[in-house]
XYZ file of C-alpha atoms in Angstrom:
304
model
C -27.954 -4.931 -16.135
C -26.377 -3.453 -19.322
C -27.500 -0.194 -17.902
C -25.698 -0.768 -14.656
C -22.625 -1.899 -16.354
C -22.810 1.406 -18.547
C -22.803 3.534 -15.550
C -20.368 1.675 -13.635
C -17.840 2.442 -16.444
C -18.925 5.951 -16.167
C -18.279 5.905 -12.303
C -14.894 4.491 -12.615
C -14.019 6.972 -15.310
C -15.416 9.974 -13.052
C -14.179 8.669 -9.879
C -10.462 8.323 -11.292
C -10.318 11.891 -11.501
C -11.521 12.244 -7.907
C -9.022 9.654 -6.801
C -5.916 10.935 -8.467
C -6.482 14.554 -7.394
C -7.421 13.602 -3.867
C -4.118 11.567 -3.422
C -2.142 15.066 -3.682
C -4.563 16.403 -0.832
C -3.800 13.217 1.194
C -0.339 13.487 0.776
C 0.325 17.037 1.931
C -2.173 16.555 4.778
C -0.578 13.319 5.880
C 2.888 14.597 5.919
C 2.480 18.277 7.031
C -1.011 18.483 8.541
C -1.870 21.200 6.047
C -4.734 21.183 3.679
C -3.447 22.582 0.354
C -6.446 24.419 -0.966
C -4.789 25.381 -3.952
C -4.489 21.832 -5.242
C -7.512 21.973 -7.284
C -5.956 25.068 -9.294
C -2.876 23.263 -9.578
C -4.834 20.604 -11.412
C -6.122 23.489 -13.756
C -2.786 24.922 -14.367
C -1.514 21.246 -15.128
C -4.152 20.996 -17.553
C -3.331 24.204 -19.370
C 0.458 23.194 -19.316
C -0.503 19.835 -20.889
C -2.747 21.854 -23.533
C 0.338 24.008 -24.499
C 2.685 20.905 -24.683
C 0.422 19.069 -26.552
C -0.294 21.812 -28.903
C 3.488 22.604 -29.516
C 4.271 18.817 -29.957
C 1.413 18.267 -32.510
C 2.902 21.409 -34.296
C 6.641 20.107 -34.481
C 5.916 16.430 -34.592
C 2.333 15.723 -35.482
C 3.400 14.446 -39.024
C 5.836 12.037 -37.779
C 4.805 10.692 -34.562
C 1.631 8.648 -33.899
C -0.818 10.251 -31.403
C -0.027 7.855 -28.711
C 3.724 8.826 -28.786
C 2.689 12.641 -28.554
C 0.290 11.719 -25.540
C 3.019 9.842 -23.695
C 5.420 12.758 -24.041
C 2.667 15.259 -23.241
C 2.106 13.469 -19.906
C 5.779 13.137 -19.099
C 6.730 16.720 -19.804
C 3.603 18.173 -18.099
C 4.342 16.003 -14.993
C 7.835 17.540 -14.888
C 6.755 21.119 -15.306
C 3.658 20.978 -12.932
C 5.670 19.262 -10.382
C 7.966 22.439 -10.398
C 4.734 24.505 -9.797
C 4.066 22.656 -6.782
C 7.387 22.908 -5.466
C 6.964 26.564 -6.189
C 3.756 26.740 -3.953
C 5.422 25.187 -1.174
C 8.688 27.155 -1.134
C 6.937 30.689 -1.779
C 3.557 30.155 -0.281
C 3.702 27.647 2.694
C 7.366 27.447 3.745
C 7.218 30.990 5.377
C 4.229 30.262 7.325
C 5.645 27.326 9.254
C 4.979 27.856 12.967
C 1.957 30.323 12.035
C -1.666 29.461 12.915
C -3.043 26.864 10.276
C -5.686 29.246 9.251
C -3.124 31.437 7.907
C -1.864 28.555 5.689
C -5.578 27.751 4.620
C -6.024 31.483 3.602
C -2.766 31.418 1.861
C -3.850 28.259 -0.339
C -7.156 29.928 -1.233
C -5.119 32.985 -2.395
C -2.744 31.202 -4.315
C -5.707 29.407 -6.136
C -7.357 32.862 -6.882
C -3.777 34.298 -8.302
C -3.591 31.145 -10.642
C -7.007 31.667 -11.856
C -6.711 35.309 -12.355
C -3.095 35.024 -13.998
C -4.841 32.402 -16.549
C -7.150 34.980 -17.203
C -4.790 37.717 -17.846
C -2.399 35.573 -19.787
C -4.977 33.585 -21.993
C -8.282 35.414 -21.705
C -11.563 34.262 -20.784
C -12.017 32.297 -23.942
C -12.451 28.763 -23.385
C -9.863 26.469 -25.163
C -10.069 23.042 -26.613
C -7.681 20.553 -25.675
C -6.014 18.853 -28.734
C -7.378 15.006 -29.404
C -4.047 13.189 -29.105
C -5.695 9.720 -29.067
C -8.438 8.720 -31.534
C -11.580 7.721 -29.855
C -12.666 4.323 -30.672
C -16.070 2.910 -29.547
C -16.796 -0.595 -28.534
C -20.095 -2.541 -27.769
C -19.881 -5.472 -25.611
C -23.214 -7.047 -24.629
C -24.855 -3.679 -25.114
C -22.348 -1.899 -23.065
C -20.719 1.017 -24.730
C -17.258 2.372 -23.699
C -14.336 4.055 -25.403
C -10.665 3.438 -25.544
C -10.359 6.783 -23.920
C -12.438 5.675 -21.006
C -10.509 2.447 -20.672
C -7.117 4.658 -20.768
C -8.327 6.976 -17.941
C -9.266 4.247 -15.942
C -6.208 1.981 -16.281
C -3.806 4.953 -16.209
C -5.080 6.257 -12.921
C -4.714 2.793 -11.404
C -1.241 2.165 -12.574
C -0.253 5.792 -11.186
C -1.993 5.024 -7.744
C 0.032 1.543 -7.805
C 3.217 3.325 -8.520
C 2.647 5.875 -5.863
C 1.823 3.246 -3.340
C 4.906 1.356 -4.128
C 7.045 4.353 -3.918
C 5.476 5.242 -0.380
C 5.972 1.749 0.832
C 9.232 0.523 -0.731
C 11.570 3.651 -1.010
C 13.594 5.448 1.600
C 11.760 8.620 0.805
C 8.517 7.124 1.162
C 9.654 5.587 4.478
C 10.521 9.104 5.302
C 7.011 10.450 4.518
C 5.149 7.684 6.440
C 7.430 8.443 9.484
C 6.832 12.241 9.257
C 3.050 11.594 9.056
C 3.473 10.048 12.415
C 5.587 12.341 14.165
C 6.530 15.717 12.606
C 8.943 16.691 15.520
C 11.005 13.484 15.659
C 11.753 12.623 12.143
C 13.874 15.700 11.373
C 15.975 14.410 14.450
C 16.799 11.454 12.447
C 18.264 13.430 9.722
C 15.520 13.934 7.295
C 15.188 17.363 6.034
C 11.732 18.962 6.151
C 12.961 21.612 3.315
C 13.428 18.364 1.009
C 10.441 16.328 1.870
C 7.849 18.986 1.893
C 8.679 20.150 -1.661
C 8.992 16.761 -2.727
C 5.596 15.882 -1.423
C 4.182 18.875 -3.061
C 5.751 17.807 -6.366
C 4.297 14.500 -6.439
C 0.763 15.661 -5.555
C 1.102 18.335 -8.457
C 2.418 15.766 -10.911
C -0.345 13.382 -10.330
C -2.908 16.198 -10.521
C -1.393 17.223 -14.034
C -1.846 13.674 -15.204
C -5.450 13.914 -14.309
C -5.562 17.332 -16.024
C -4.202 15.644 -19.377
C -6.703 12.700 -19.014
C -9.399 15.161 -18.497
C -8.495 16.860 -21.456
C -8.903 13.883 -23.558
C -12.480 13.093 -21.884
C -13.699 16.549 -21.620
C -11.468 18.892 -23.859
C -13.120 22.302 -23.128
C -10.920 24.045 -20.592
C -11.572 27.168 -18.443
C -9.628 28.842 -15.607
C -12.336 27.811 -12.967
C -12.296 24.100 -13.983
C -10.217 23.089 -10.973
C -12.572 24.582 -8.276
C -15.256 21.979 -8.172
C -13.230 18.918 -8.939
C -10.659 20.149 -6.254
C -13.366 20.638 -3.543
C -14.953 17.189 -4.155
C -11.236 15.481 -4.273
C -10.583 17.306 -0.997
C -13.804 15.516 0.321
C -12.645 12.371 -0.908
C -9.229 12.635 0.812
C -10.845 13.401 4.140
C -13.281 10.482 3.783
C -10.287 8.297 2.765
C -8.475 8.755 6.042
C -5.488 11.083 6.881
C -2.296 10.288 4.886
C -3.650 6.939 3.295
C -3.318 6.727 -0.393
C -5.509 3.661 -0.520
C -8.244 5.389 1.409
C -8.255 8.347 -0.962
C -8.271 6.343 -4.089
C -11.190 4.469 -2.445
C -13.115 7.361 -1.405
C -12.675 9.060 -4.789
C -14.189 6.229 -6.752
C -16.973 5.975 -4.089
C -17.833 9.623 -4.622
C -18.034 9.217 -8.523
C -20.052 6.002 -8.045
C -22.492 7.727 -5.925
C -22.867 10.866 -8.243
C -23.327 8.666 -11.497
C -25.659 6.212 -9.927
C -27.641 8.921 -8.206
C -28.554 10.356 -11.502
C -30.037 6.999 -12.421
C -32.693 7.468 -9.858
C -33.041 11.008 -8.968
C -32.833 14.249 -10.856
C -29.248 15.180 -11.508
C -29.900 18.363 -9.472
C -29.877 16.011 -6.258
C -26.513 14.587 -7.079
C -24.427 16.572 -4.909
C -27.021 16.812 -1.937
C -27.181 12.917 -1.947
C -23.438 12.418 -2.394
C -22.533 14.629 0.522
C -25.298 13.251 2.702
C -23.907 9.821 2.316
C -20.445 10.909 3.096
C -21.681 12.968 6.155
C -23.334 9.962 7.508
C -20.150 7.808 6.947
C -18.047 10.404 8.663
C -20.461 10.339 11.768
C -19.670 6.713 12.276
C -16.029 6.992 11.044
C -14.649 10.304 11.758
C -11.083 9.333 10.769
C -12.106 8.198 7.536
C -11.813 4.930 5.994
C -8.194 4.270 6.847
C -7.204 7.253 9.138
C -4.114 6.364 11.226
C -3.155 7.381 14.637
C -0.587 10.139 14.744
C 1.433 12.134 17.036
C -0.408 15.164 18.490
C 2.669 17.486 18.049
C 2.074 20.780 16.202
C 2.465 20.829 12.712
C 3.329 23.764 10.225
């Protein structure tokens, strides 16, 4: 039982990254019927922005501010700056392609990701960087189950972020507009909602959430490299598809499920089988639920 609970905590931590990143995929796809394949690299950019902000704050205020205060400031500033990266991607990369074939938008997303990766290599070089430790890790042992305060922070922060986003989507005017746009892309602009406002807002929220995942990732796994967003991004994309189009709850649930499958598979089988078994299970689920867990009905009008 202790071994099971230990791996359950690990699964919740790993699944938190998938869940938070996948929400960005799900939001953009839900509102615009567009797969933003640059989202994994936006996560990477957010992580590096967080690295720069944390390093700067430690140099300026490390002697006077506690680590948790610097951590909160890092998260806030990183979210703000990375949100503008998301806006930039929408305005420069995707807005000119409205009305173009969807394949053009998909290829554009891949190219934007390559530009981010190559730009990172040009500016910072190929050397891996170490994310500053902003919160001192403290280990706990309860009933033979070991965990740290960083693991608990990652799990709790991810849940709080997802709850906050769910509240925004359900209770605010802009959230209502996003839900309406996800159902009928053609009719909602006729009601006075500007797609030129709603689209960058959606990208900004998704990018901001990905950046928080990046800062949390940096606290748990501090080694950064320009290609760190590729694998995480693709797995989060799979979670978004499994969760269902436009469903925040579905993306979160699928992210945690994917994390649990990967962790618990390693308990029984060699770790090299992890991805094979995980994706086989997901394929079986999608065979019986093609729309995912909470996929919603929507207008068949052409999007983007």
